[in-house]
Every structure is written in structure tokens, then in C-alpha cells.
Amino acid sequence: ASYPPIYKRSVGEAAHFAACQHKIAQVKLAARRVHCVSDLSSRTPGQARLGMEFFCGSSHVDLGVKICKRLGIDPSPIKSGFGGVGDDSESTCKETHVEIGRSVRGRRVFLLQTGSQDVNNGIMELLIMAYACKTACAQQIVAVIPYLPYSKQSKMRKRGSIPAKLIAQLMAKAGVSHMVTMDLHTKEIQGFFDFPVDNLRSSPFIIKYIQEIPNYQNAVIVARRPESTKRASSLAERLKLNIAVIHIDQSKEADIDREDGRCSPPLYSFDEEGGTPGRRNTRRSRAMSESTALVGQGDQVDELRGIKLVGDVSGRIAIIMDDSIDEVDSLIRIADVLHIRGASRIYAVATHGIFVGRAVEQIQESVIDEVVVTNTVPQEDFTKECSKIKTIDISPLLSEAVRRIHNGESMSYLFRNISLCD
């Protein structure tokens, strides 16, 4: 072998030179492997889909079909149901069973499941689907959950628990490594998960729908509760509309908590000797004080119904904003107050429409003109029973999110023109 003159001085230096050349060759080989992996990740969308499987759970098959149609693929075969398995197929047992109909080894798997009225079976089906893909050696499992169940139970209340944290732990244990959802009840829920969470926003679709309302420039965005004022203000600012705030008196509930001794820390702290009330310690009491401070100076107050309206809706279109609609008793009371205060038309707009109990029938009989929700939850049965319920299709947003995740592209494009308060 021929070495440079500097390496002919000793045998030890020649050996060192050979070792350096070997290390350089190893680095080049590793770089070549990384380059090959980057070539695989930079395939065209048609080629990238060869490594993707999209399974639809039983909770929202229609939405899964729409997403797959926009992606240009067919839903992957899967069998799921409730009952016996194998030799006990005729059994009346209500256990959930799932059977993946295609090999997922080394593939990126997307599982679509959403919260519905049969929420507990839906969650169990999602966990079994994820675990089946995990044991079948899937490369990555992405859960697409437009409406995350138990998202409202994200705080400790009285002697309860935090089920949202439990759901996050169960999903991680089942093998989920990424989640795509939409309009979480509180953004802090993302901290419960040990894997990345993409919390998409439906506000661009809602704004587009509001702009199609005749004479929408004369509308007022109504925050259903003081806690949702920031989101309502964000929408009102983008639409260049005024805002009103609804406050429902919860003093009776606070009194029950105080008497029962389950409110920790207490709403008020008293000095045993002097009996002087201390400062309020709970978030609820602060929200009540802030909203009460806004009332006055001509604000309309409905003392009989315990509802306080901060703002003017006389002769205007009232648009009640919320993240979800399940029970509609309080919503109908708010609509009645807005109607008494002179609102010309009343809309209720939310991302998720669950509509439990007699909600659909109550909406049909109420003074509300339209209830607008997205199809994060199946709405076909609701729209047939009630002509006032309108649906916004969000499959374009979810399909684009799936495409970007699979191709390794940035998700920031889906959050453009969206404020932090959304």
C-alpha cells in the first residue's frame, strides 16, 4: 500500500492511518443508508400510500369513506363486532372482537374512531384495534379521533377522578403513537398523552358557514359561558362582529358544594375569631365574580331563569358558540332569553353534536332557527328527525392531515390564520 510521506515514519502511524480510513468508510456507508431512508420518505403521494393502511371503526364509517375517497384509497378490510368469537360465535356475550383483514407489518396504520352515543364500546373497539396492529408489527399507529370521548372530564371534581388522563394512558398502552383530533374541550388535555397530538380546528369551516348566512354582518357572537369568551372573541374579531356573553347563575350549586364540604379549597375562607371572609380560591368563583362585574349599566338580566346577558342582541342575529352540544336544556333557556331580548334569528353553532336524550325533539320545538355542527359525530339520524340541524363536512381537513402525516410534511399549514384563543 502507498501512504502519504508523512505516514511512512513509523508502523504505528501507518496503522492509525488505516484505522482512520476504515472509520471514514463506515461513516460514508451510514450516510448512504440515511440517504436511502430519506428517499423512501420523499416518495410521491401515490408511492407513499403503498405503506399506509386506513381502518375505519364502527362509530363513523361514513366519515372514513369520505376521507379515503379524498386520499384516493380504499378503506382497509376489518371485521369488528360484539358477541362470541370462534367456537362461541353464537354466544350472547357482549365482548368486543376485532379482526384485521390485511397484513400491517412495517406499515403506517391509521385508525378512525370517534365518540358517539355508544361511547364505551367505541373506546374498547379502538383499543383492541390498536393492540391488534401493535401485535402485528405495525410501524406506526395513528389514531384519528375527531371527537375525543371523556374530554370534558379533564378536571378533578368533588370526589371524582380525571377520566381523560385514563383514556390517554390506555391508548398509549394499546400501542397508539400519534393522535389526530379536533377542538378539544380544553387544550391542556394534550399534556395527558405521552405521544404527539394534533388538535385541529374547525373554525375556518364555521366562519365560512356564518359568512353564508344572509345579512350576517348584523349578527352578534354569543359566548355560551364566560369561560368560552376568548374563543367567541376570536371568531367575532375575524368576522368583524360584536360579542355578547351569557352567564348562568350557579350559586345554588356552589352552596351545595360548600355545605357538603367537598369543595377543596373552599369557596370562602373565614377567620374563626373575627369572622372576616377571606379571598376566593376557586376558578369557578373567580369566573362568577368577573362575569358579575360585567353585568350592570343597562345589561339585560333575566332573574327568573337565572341567566344574565351581557351585550345587546335586539334586532340582530344571535349566534351561540360552543365546542359541543349534548344536553340542550340550558341551550334552549339561553335561546328563550335571546328571543325575549329581541334577537331576530337564533343560531347555535358547535363543533361536536352529540344530542343525548330528547335533545333532537327539544331543538325542533324550540325558538332556535338552526343548529350547526360538524360531522365529527354521525349526524344522519339527527338530520332526518330534525330539519333545524345542519352539518358541516370536515373530511377535507382530516384527509389533508392524514396525507401530511404519512408523507412527513409539516402540519403548520392546517393552522394558518388561526389564533391561539381558538
XYZ file of N, CA and C in Angstrom, residues 129-351:
669
model
N -58.374 -2.539 18.347
C -57.825 -2.331 17.011
C -56.352 -1.949 17.087
N -56.031 -0.991 17.969
C -54.639 -0.551 18.111
C -53.754 -1.688 18.602
N -54.239 -2.455 19.559
C -53.431 -3.560 20.101
C -53.234 -4.649 19.056
N -54.263 -4.893 18.225
C -54.116 -5.889 17.156
C -53.051 -5.465 16.153
N -53.029 -4.171 15.818
C -51.996 -3.677 14.890
C -50.619 -3.700 15.530
N -50.567 -3.434 16.826
C -49.276 -3.462 17.525
C -48.692 -4.860 17.526
N -49.506 -5.858 17.848
C -49.016 -7.236 17.871
C -48.728 -7.761 16.469
N -49.294 -7.102 15.425
C -48.999 -7.486 14.040
C -47.807 -6.728 13.477
N -47.037 -6.041 14.337
C -45.782 -5.378 13.961
C -46.004 -4.191 13.028
N -47.047 -3.399 13.269
C -47.217 -2.168 12.510
C -46.110 -1.184 12.870
N -45.650 -0.422 11.889
C -44.547 0.523 12.126
C -45.004 1.684 12.990
N -46.175 2.225 12.707
C -46.710 3.354 13.461
C -48.224 3.262 13.462
N -48.836 3.600 14.603
C -50.288 3.558 14.742
C -50.771 4.962 15.057
N -51.548 5.541 14.152
C -52.079 6.897 14.300
C -53.581 6.800 14.510
N -54.064 7.277 15.631
C -55.494 7.272 15.934
C -56.104 8.591 15.473
N -57.085 8.511 14.593
C -57.813 9.692 14.118
C -59.141 9.719 14.862
N -59.249 10.596 15.841
C -60.431 10.656 16.715
C -61.000 12.070 16.622
N -61.916 12.329 15.706
C -62.449 13.694 15.559
C -63.048 14.250 16.852
N -63.800 13.413 17.579
C -64.318 13.833 18.885
C -63.784 12.881 19.939
N -62.938 13.391 20.828
C -62.298 12.561 21.849
C -63.267 12.336 23.004
N -63.644 11.084 23.272
C -64.555 10.818 24.396
C -63.917 11.181 25.730
N -64.754 11.529 26.675
C -64.354 11.877 28.036
C -63.471 13.125 28.093
N -63.443 13.907 27.028
C -62.594 15.103 27.034
C -63.122 16.174 27.989
N -64.407 16.136 28.306
C -64.947 17.112 29.255
C -64.583 16.779 30.695
N -64.211 15.541 30.942
C -63.844 15.140 32.296
C -62.329 15.209 32.450
N -61.817 16.411 32.357
C -60.373 16.634 32.422
C -59.941 17.334 33.702
N -60.870 17.507 34.643
C -60.545 18.161 35.904
C -61.118 17.341 37.050
N -60.465 17.462 38.193
C -60.949 16.784 39.392
C -62.163 17.531 39.929
N -63.261 16.822 40.097
C -64.486 17.424 40.613
C -64.949 16.619 41.828
N -65.061 17.315 42.951
C -65.526 16.721 44.194
C -64.697 15.486 44.522
N -65.347 14.322 44.659
C -64.607 13.100 44.970
C -64.461 12.217 43.739
N -64.402 12.809 42.577
C -64.305 12.061 41.335
C -62.870 11.773 40.937
N -62.650 11.690 39.634
C -61.330 11.394 39.097
C -61.162 12.171 37.795
N -60.115 11.856 37.036
C -59.846 12.523 35.759
C -59.826 11.444 34.678
N -60.987 11.077 34.153
C -61.034 10.001 33.144
C -60.264 10.319 31.874
N -60.110 11.594 31.518
C -59.371 11.933 30.295
C -57.928 11.438 30.375
N -57.330 11.521 31.546
C -55.971 11.014 31.743
C -55.940 9.496 31.595
N -56.976 8.815 32.098
C -57.045 7.357 31.970
C -57.144 6.935 30.511
N -57.947 7.654 29.722
C -58.075 7.344 28.293
C -56.722 7.495 27.599
N -55.973 8.534 27.951
C -54.654 8.747 27.348
C -53.704 7.606 27.676
N -53.721 7.137 28.919
C -52.841 6.038 29.304
C -53.230 4.733 28.617
N -54.519 4.492 28.474
C -54.973 3.271 27.814
C -54.558 3.258 26.343
N -54.690 4.399 25.680
C -54.313 4.464 24.267
C -52.821 4.233 24.090
N -52.005 4.816 24.949
C -50.558 4.619 24.854
C -50.188 3.160 25.116
N -50.843 2.536 26.075
C -50.548 1.142 26.390
C -50.978 0.223 25.250
N -52.056 0.585 24.546
C -52.543 -0.247 23.443
C -51.646 -0.168 22.214
N -50.787 0.858 22.141
C -49.856 0.952 21.016
C -50.007 2.185 20.160
N -50.928 3.088 20.481
C -51.088 4.314 19.699
C -49.869 5.195 19.886
N -49.302 5.686 18.791
C -48.103 6.521 18.846
C -48.339 7.942 18.354
N -49.542 8.252 17.894
C -49.853 9.595 17.381
C -51.370 9.713 17.354
N -51.897 10.900 17.643
C -53.342 11.097 17.620
C -53.684 12.383 16.891
N -54.745 12.325 16.095
C -55.305 13.491 15.413
C -56.721 13.672 15.925
N -57.022 14.816 16.467
C -58.353 15.095 16.984
C -58.758 16.505 16.573
N -59.901 16.965 17.072
C -60.402 18.276 16.653
C -61.107 18.968 17.818
N -60.725 20.200 18.057
C -61.368 21.074 19.042
C -61.581 20.366 20.379
N -60.474 20.080 21.064
C -60.564 19.524 22.406
C -61.278 20.492 23.337
N -61.957 19.940 24.341
C -62.699 20.788 25.276
C -61.767 21.773 25.965
N -60.593 21.317 26.334
C -59.534 22.191 26.853
C -58.217 21.748 26.225
N -57.403 22.704 25.845
C -56.141 22.379 25.178
C -55.170 21.640 26.087
N -55.331 21.828 27.408
C -54.402 21.202 28.338
C -54.483 19.678 28.315
N -55.547 19.126 27.731
C -55.681 17.673 27.663
C -54.520 17.060 26.888
N -53.931 17.807 25.965
C -52.808 17.277 25.192
C -51.654 16.853 26.092
N -51.524 17.465 27.253
C -50.459 17.102 28.176
C -50.646 15.748 28.829
N -51.860 15.168 28.746
C -52.089 13.846 29.310
C -51.442 12.738 28.482
N -51.164 13.015 27.223
C -50.704 11.976 26.306
C -49.178 11.955 26.254
N -48.632 10.750 26.154
C -47.188 10.565 26.054
C -46.705 10.519 24.615
N -47.567 10.834 23.655
C -47.215 10.837 22.237
C -47.774 12.108 21.599
N -47.336 12.446 20.389
C -47.787 13.702 19.759
C -49.299 13.721 19.524
N -49.882 14.907 19.706
C -51.310 15.125 19.490
C -51.479 16.338 18.590
N -52.196 16.171 17.480
C -52.534 17.274 16.584
C -53.992 17.641 16.820
N -54.199 18.783 17.471
C -55.540 19.260 17.785
C -55.985 20.235 16.691
N -56.669 19.721 15.691
C -57.102 20.536 14.562
C -58.239 21.463 14.978
N -58.470 22.495 14.164
C -59.509 23.485 14.453
C -60.557 23.503 13.340
N -61.805 23.620 13.756
C -62.904 23.681 12.794
C -63.339 25.108 12.505
N -62.692 26.094 13.124
C -63.139 27.480 12.979
C -63.158 27.977 11.538
N -62.205 27.615 10.652
C -62.326 28.089 9.263
C -63.606 27.621 8.577
N -64.040 26.391 8.855
C -65.276 25.884 8.270
C -66.491 26.593 8.864
N -66.441 26.861 10.178
C -67.554 27.546 10.835
C -67.666 28.981 10.342
N -66.526 29.643 10.188
C -66.552 31.028 9.694
C -67.119 31.083 8.282
N -66.730 30.135 7.461
C -67.251 30.096 6.089
C -68.759 29.908 6.086
N -69.274 29.071 6.987
C -70.726 28.854 7.046
C -71.443 30.118 7.520
N -70.876 30.783 8.539
C -71.511 32.005 9.052
C -71.553 33.080 7.975
N -70.510 33.170 7.177
C -70.480 34.183 6.125
C -71.512 33.934 5.034
N -72.048 32.720 4.965
C -73.101 32.419 4.000
C -74.497 32.694 4.537
N -74.609 33.086 5.820
C -75.901 33.439 6.394
C -76.321 34.802 5.834
N -77.544 34.941 5.376
C -77.986 36.241 4.844
C -77.871 37.347 5.897
N -77.247 38.454 5.497
C -77.085 39.623 6.360
C -76.324 39.254 7.646
N -75.261 38.456 7.495
C -74.505 38.040 8.680
C -73.762 39.209 9.322
N -73.595 40.333 8.590
C -72.905 41.486 9.163
C -73.676 42.076 10.348
N -74.983 41.734 10.440
C -75.805 42.227 11.540
C -75.892 41.216 12.676
N -74.965 40.280 12.730
C -75.010 39.224 13.737
C -74.184 39.593 14.961
N -74.442 38.872 16.042
C -73.699 39.004 17.296
C -73.263 37.608 17.733
N -71.974 37.436 18.023
C -71.469 36.171 18.532
C -71.728 36.113 20.029
N -72.439 35.085 20.474
C -72.819 34.951 21.880
C -72.009 33.812 22.499
N -71.205 34.139 23.509
C -70.461 33.113 24.243
C -71.407 32.435 25.219
N -71.496 31.115 25.134
C -72.472 30.392 25.943
C -72.152 30.457 27.428
N -70.891 30.621 27.778
C -70.481 30.721 29.177
C -69.258 31.638 29.249
N -68.977 32.236 30.407
C -67.828 33.150 30.494
C -66.512 32.497 30.113
N -66.358 31.180 30.351
C -65.099 30.514 30.042
C -64.822 30.441 28.547
N -65.869 30.508 27.720
C -65.693 30.433 26.269
C -65.637 31.802 25.611
N -65.416 32.839 26.411
C -65.392 34.195 25.865
C -64.209 34.401 24.921
N -63.059 33.816 25.235
C -61.881 34.018 24.392
C -62.097 33.469 22.988
N -62.655 32.267 22.914
C -62.882 31.677 21.597
C -63.926 32.470 20.820
N -65.002 32.877 21.505
C -66.028 33.671 20.831
C -65.462 35.011 20.359
N -64.601 35.617 21.164
C -63.980 36.885 20.770
C -63.088 36.707 19.554
N -62.379 35.577 19.491
C -61.526 35.307 18.332
C -62.345 35.199 17.051
N -63.459 34.478 17.099
C -64.315 34.370 15.919
C -64.940 35.704 15.560
N -65.397 36.440 16.584
C -66.020 37.741 16.319
C -65.028 38.717 15.704
N -63.766 38.636 16.134
C -62.752 39.532 15.578
C -62.491 39.231 14.107
N -62.425 37.954 13.750
C -62.184 37.591 12.351
C -63.388 37.893 11.464
N -64.587 37.819 12.056
C -65.799 38.133 11.293
C -66.181 39.607 11.389
N -65.452 40.359 12.242
C -65.743 41.784 12.460
C -67.163 41.983 12.973
N -67.494 41.212 14.017
C -68.823 41.277 14.629
C -68.692 41.618 16.101
N -69.816 42.002 16.716
C -69.855 42.263 18.144
C -70.020 40.956 18.906
N -69.834 41.031 20.214
C -69.879 39.843 21.055
C -70.779 40.095 22.249
N -71.460 39.055 22.694
C -72.243 39.076 23.930
C -71.869 37.847 24.754
N -72.099 37.920 26.063
C -71.698 36.849 26.968
C -72.897 36.435 27.807
N -73.072 35.130 27.943
C -74.135 34.571 28.776
C -73.526 34.090 30.083
N -74.186 34.420 31.176
C -73.762 33.920 32.484
C -74.962 33.275 33.153
N -74.841 31.981 33.493
C -75.884 31.249 34.196
C -75.508 31.192 35.669
N -76.432 31.619 36.518
C -76.176 31.665 37.952
C -75.987 30.254 38.493
N -74.852 29.991 39.111
C -74.557 28.688 39.696
C -74.356 28.779 41.202
N -74.988 29.775 41.823
C -74.803 29.970 43.257
C -75.386 28.814 44.067
N -76.490 28.205 43.565
C -77.080 27.083 44.298
C -76.137 25.898 44.315
N -75.517 25.625 43.176
C -74.562 24.523 43.121
C -73.379 24.783 44.035
N -72.922 26.031 44.093
C -71.801 26.375 44.970
C -72.181 26.202 46.432
N -73.437 26.567 46.765
C -73.884 26.392 48.147
C -73.918 24.921 48.532
N -74.352 24.051 47.609
C -74.395 22.620 47.899
C -72.986 22.092 48.143
N -72.032 22.512 47.313
C -70.649 22.076 47.500
C -70.099 22.532 48.840
N -70.450 23.772 49.231
C -69.922 24.312 50.477
C -70.503 23.561 51.675
N -71.818 23.308 51.630
C -72.449 22.619 52.746
C -71.968 21.173 52.844
N -71.728 20.546 51.727
C -71.309 19.144 51.715
C -69.849 18.989 52.130
N -69.082 20.067 52.055
C -67.687 20.006 52.456
C -66.776 19.380 51.441
N -67.223 19.273 50.183
C -66.426 18.611 49.154
C -65.681 19.600 48.281
N -65.825 20.881 48.531
C -65.156 21.876 47.698
C -63.793 22.169 48.313
N -62.736 21.805 47.639
C -61.388 21.975 48.181
C -60.508 22.675 47.142
N -59.939 23.846 47.442
C -60.154 24.615 48.665
C -61.539 25.234 48.708
N -62.024 25.679 49.876
C -63.393 26.189 49.981
C -63.565 27.466 49.184
N -64.832 27.734 48.846
C -65.116 28.965 48.105
C -64.693 30.188 48.909
N -64.928 30.165 50.253
C -64.544 31.273 51.110
C -63.769 30.718 52.300
N -62.803 31.474 52.748
C -62.080 31.120 53.969
C -62.387 32.171 55.026
N -62.822 31.741 56.217
C -63.235 32.663 57.263
C -62.254 32.605 58.422
N -62.060 33.765 59.005
C -61.245 33.853 60.211
C -62.110 33.444 61.393
N -61.699 32.433 62.135
C -62.530 31.909 63.213
C -62.816 32.969 64.270
N -61.838 33.832 64.559
C -62.046 34.819 65.620
C -62.898 35.982 65.132
N -62.474 36.594 64.037
C -63.177 37.785 63.593
C -64.310 37.518 62.631
N -64.327 36.334 62.014
C -65.388 36.021 61.055
C -65.259 36.807 59.767
N -64.065 37.230 59.452
C -63.856 38.019 58.240
C -63.669 37.099 57.048
N -64.444 37.276 56.010
C -64.263 36.403 54.843
C -62.948 36.673 54.151
N -62.271 35.607 53.740
C -61.017 35.721 53.015
C -61.243 35.783 51.526
N -60.173 35.620 50.783
C -60.273 35.713 49.334
C -60.862 34.430 48.764
N -61.461 34.518 47.579
C -61.998 33.352 46.901
C -60.847 32.560 46.287
N -60.977 31.238 46.360
C -59.858 30.407 45.965
C -60.117 29.556 44.746
N -61.346 29.425 44.297
C -61.640 28.522 43.198
C -61.796 29.283 41.900
N -61.541 28.574 40.813
C -61.668 29.179 39.477
C -63.109 29.546 39.187
N -64.043 28.701 39.677
C -65.453 28.995 39.427
C -65.848 30.309 40.066
N -65.414 30.534 41.308
C -65.787 31.770 41.984
C -65.179 32.971 41.289
N -63.944 32.831 40.756
C -63.345 33.944 40.027
C -64.119 34.242 38.752
N -64.532 33.168 38.031
C -65.310 33.384 36.813
C -66.633 34.057 37.123
N -67.276 33.654 38.265
C -68.548 34.267 38.652
C -68.359 35.741 38.977
N -67.274 36.074 39.688
C -67.049 37.466 40.052
C -66.750 38.321 38.838
N -65.947 37.769 37.879
C -65.620 38.537 36.682
C -66.842 38.798 35.830
N -67.661 37.754 35.639
C -68.848 37.943 34.811
C -69.865 38.831 35.507
N -69.957 38.734 36.861
C -70.878 39.589 37.589
C -70.448 41.037 37.503
N -69.130 41.276 37.457
C -68.643 42.648 37.341
C -69.029 43.269 36.009
N -69.193 42.429 34.981
C -69.577 42.951 33.675
C -71.041 43.344 33.615
N -71.864 42.702 34.483
C -73.294 42.972 34.455
C -73.556 44.309 35.107
N -74.533 45.033 34.599
C -74.846 46.344 35.112
C -74.821 47.374 34.013
N -75.166 48.591 34.361
C -75.153 49.683 33.403
C -75.992 49.353 32.169
N -77.225 48.920 32.416
C -78.133 48.688 31.310
C -78.109 47.292 30.747
N -77.280 46.368 31.269
C -77.266 45.000 30.759
C -78.575 44.313 31.099
N -79.025 43.462 30.168
C -80.278 42.763 30.355
C -80.055 41.567 31.272
N -80.928 41.426 32.264
C -80.815 40.336 33.218
C -82.160 39.632 33.322
N -82.166 38.336 33.171
C -83.365 37.533 33.340
C -83.255 36.835 34.691
N -83.836 37.453 35.708
C -83.687 36.917 37.049
C -84.482 35.631 37.237
N -85.623 35.489 36.525
C -86.450 34.303 36.710
C -85.723 33.053 36.264
N -85.031 33.121 35.158
C -84.335 31.951 34.628
C -82.897 31.848 35.141
N -82.434 32.815 35.895
C -81.077 32.778 36.403
C -80.032 32.987 35.334
N -80.388 33.663 34.230
C -79.471 33.885 33.113
C -79.226 35.377 32.964
N -77.972 35.756 32.866
C -77.585 37.152 32.679
C -76.959 37.306 31.306
N -77.443 38.256 30.570
C -76.942 38.537 29.223
C -76.156 39.829 29.233
N -74.904 39.760 28.869
C -74.038 40.930 28.783
C -73.882 41.271 27.302
N -74.537 42.308 26.845
C -74.483 42.685 25.443
C -75.874 42.942 24.898
N -75.931 43.478 23.686
C -77.195 43.843 23.051
C -77.417 42.973 21.820
N -78.567 42.289 21.770
C -78.918 41.453 20.624
C -80.221 41.900 19.984
N -80.749 43.034 20.388
C -82.043 43.492 19.878
C -81.964 43.758 18.376
N -82.849 43.094 17.611
C -82.904 43.283 16.171
C -81.736 42.676 15.420
N -80.958 41.797 16.047
C -79.782 41.219 15.412
C -79.875 39.700 15.371
N -78.983 39.115 14.601
C -78.884 37.660 14.527
C -77.960 37.191 15.641
N -78.466 36.347 16.515
C -77.679 35.832 17.641
C -77.111 34.473 17.268
N -75.788 34.341 17.368
C -75.090 33.088 17.052
C -74.428 32.586 18.324
N -75.006 31.550 18.927
C -74.485 30.984 20.168
C -73.339 30.038 19.827
N -72.172 30.266 20.417
C -70.981 29.466 20.123
C -70.662 28.543 21.290
N -70.289 27.305 20.952
C -69.829 26.360 21.958
C -68.996 25.295 21.257
N -68.262 24.498 22.046
C -67.447 23.449 21.426
C -68.238 22.183 21.179
N -69.263 21.908 21.985
C -70.071 20.708 21.797
C -71.481 20.951 22.330
N -72.414 20.165 21.813
C -73.806 20.229 22.253
C -74.244 18.805 22.569
N -74.562 18.550 23.823
C -75.077 17.235 24.207
C -76.485 17.384 24.776
N -76.603 17.772 26.032
C -77.910 18.106 26.583
C -78.229 19.558 26.243
N -79.472 19.825 25.871
C -79.817 21.134 25.311
C -80.729 21.939 26.222
N -80.918 21.527 27.461
C -81.808 22.264 28.351
C -81.336 23.703 28.548
N -80.059 23.864 28.915
C -79.532 25.214 29.128
C -79.457 25.992 27.822
N -79.167 25.300 26.709
C -79.107 25.975 25.415
C -80.461 26.557 25.037
N -81.524 25.808 25.283
C -82.864 26.298 24.954
C -83.256 27.453 25.870
N -82.860 27.399 27.129
C -83.126 28.523 28.034
C -82.415 29.778 27.545
N -81.171 29.625 27.110
C -80.433 30.781 26.573
C -81.118 31.317 25.328
N -81.579 30.428 24.451
C -82.273 30.867 23.233
C -83.564 31.603 23.572
N -84.284 31.147 24.598
C -85.513 31.839 25.001
C -85.208 33.253 25.481
N -84.128 33.401 26.256
C -83.763 34.732 26.740
C -83.371 35.639 25.569
N -82.602 35.111 24.632
C -82.219 35.911 23.468
C -83.440 36.313 22.653
N -84.405 35.399 22.545
C -85.637 35.713 21.809
C -86.425 36.813 22.511
N -86.488 36.744 23.856
C -87.185 37.784 24.617
C -86.480 39.122 24.468
N -85.162 39.100 24.376
C -84.399 40.342 24.259
C -84.392 40.900 22.837
N -85.110 40.278 21.913
C -85.316 40.887 20.600
C -84.451 40.366 19.482
N -83.801 39.215 19.650
C -82.986 38.666 18.561
C -83.883 38.271 17.390
N -83.496 38.675 16.202
C -84.320 38.380 15.022
C -84.233 36.917 14.622
N -83.047 36.336 14.634
C -82.845 34.916 14.355
C -81.806 34.376 15.338
N -81.919 33.087 15.649
C -81.039 32.475 16.638
C -80.402 31.237 16.022
N -79.072 31.215 16.029
C -78.297 30.063 15.550
C -77.485 29.515 16.722
N -77.340 28.210 16.766
C -76.451 27.559 17.724
C -75.384 26.814 16.922
N -74.130 27.173 17.120
C -73.025 26.625 16.335
C -72.044 25.941 17.276
N -71.666 24.715 16.941
C -70.709 23.953 17.742
C -69.950 23.000 16.834
N -68.818 22.534 17.327
C -68.023 21.568 16.560
C -68.617 20.169 16.643
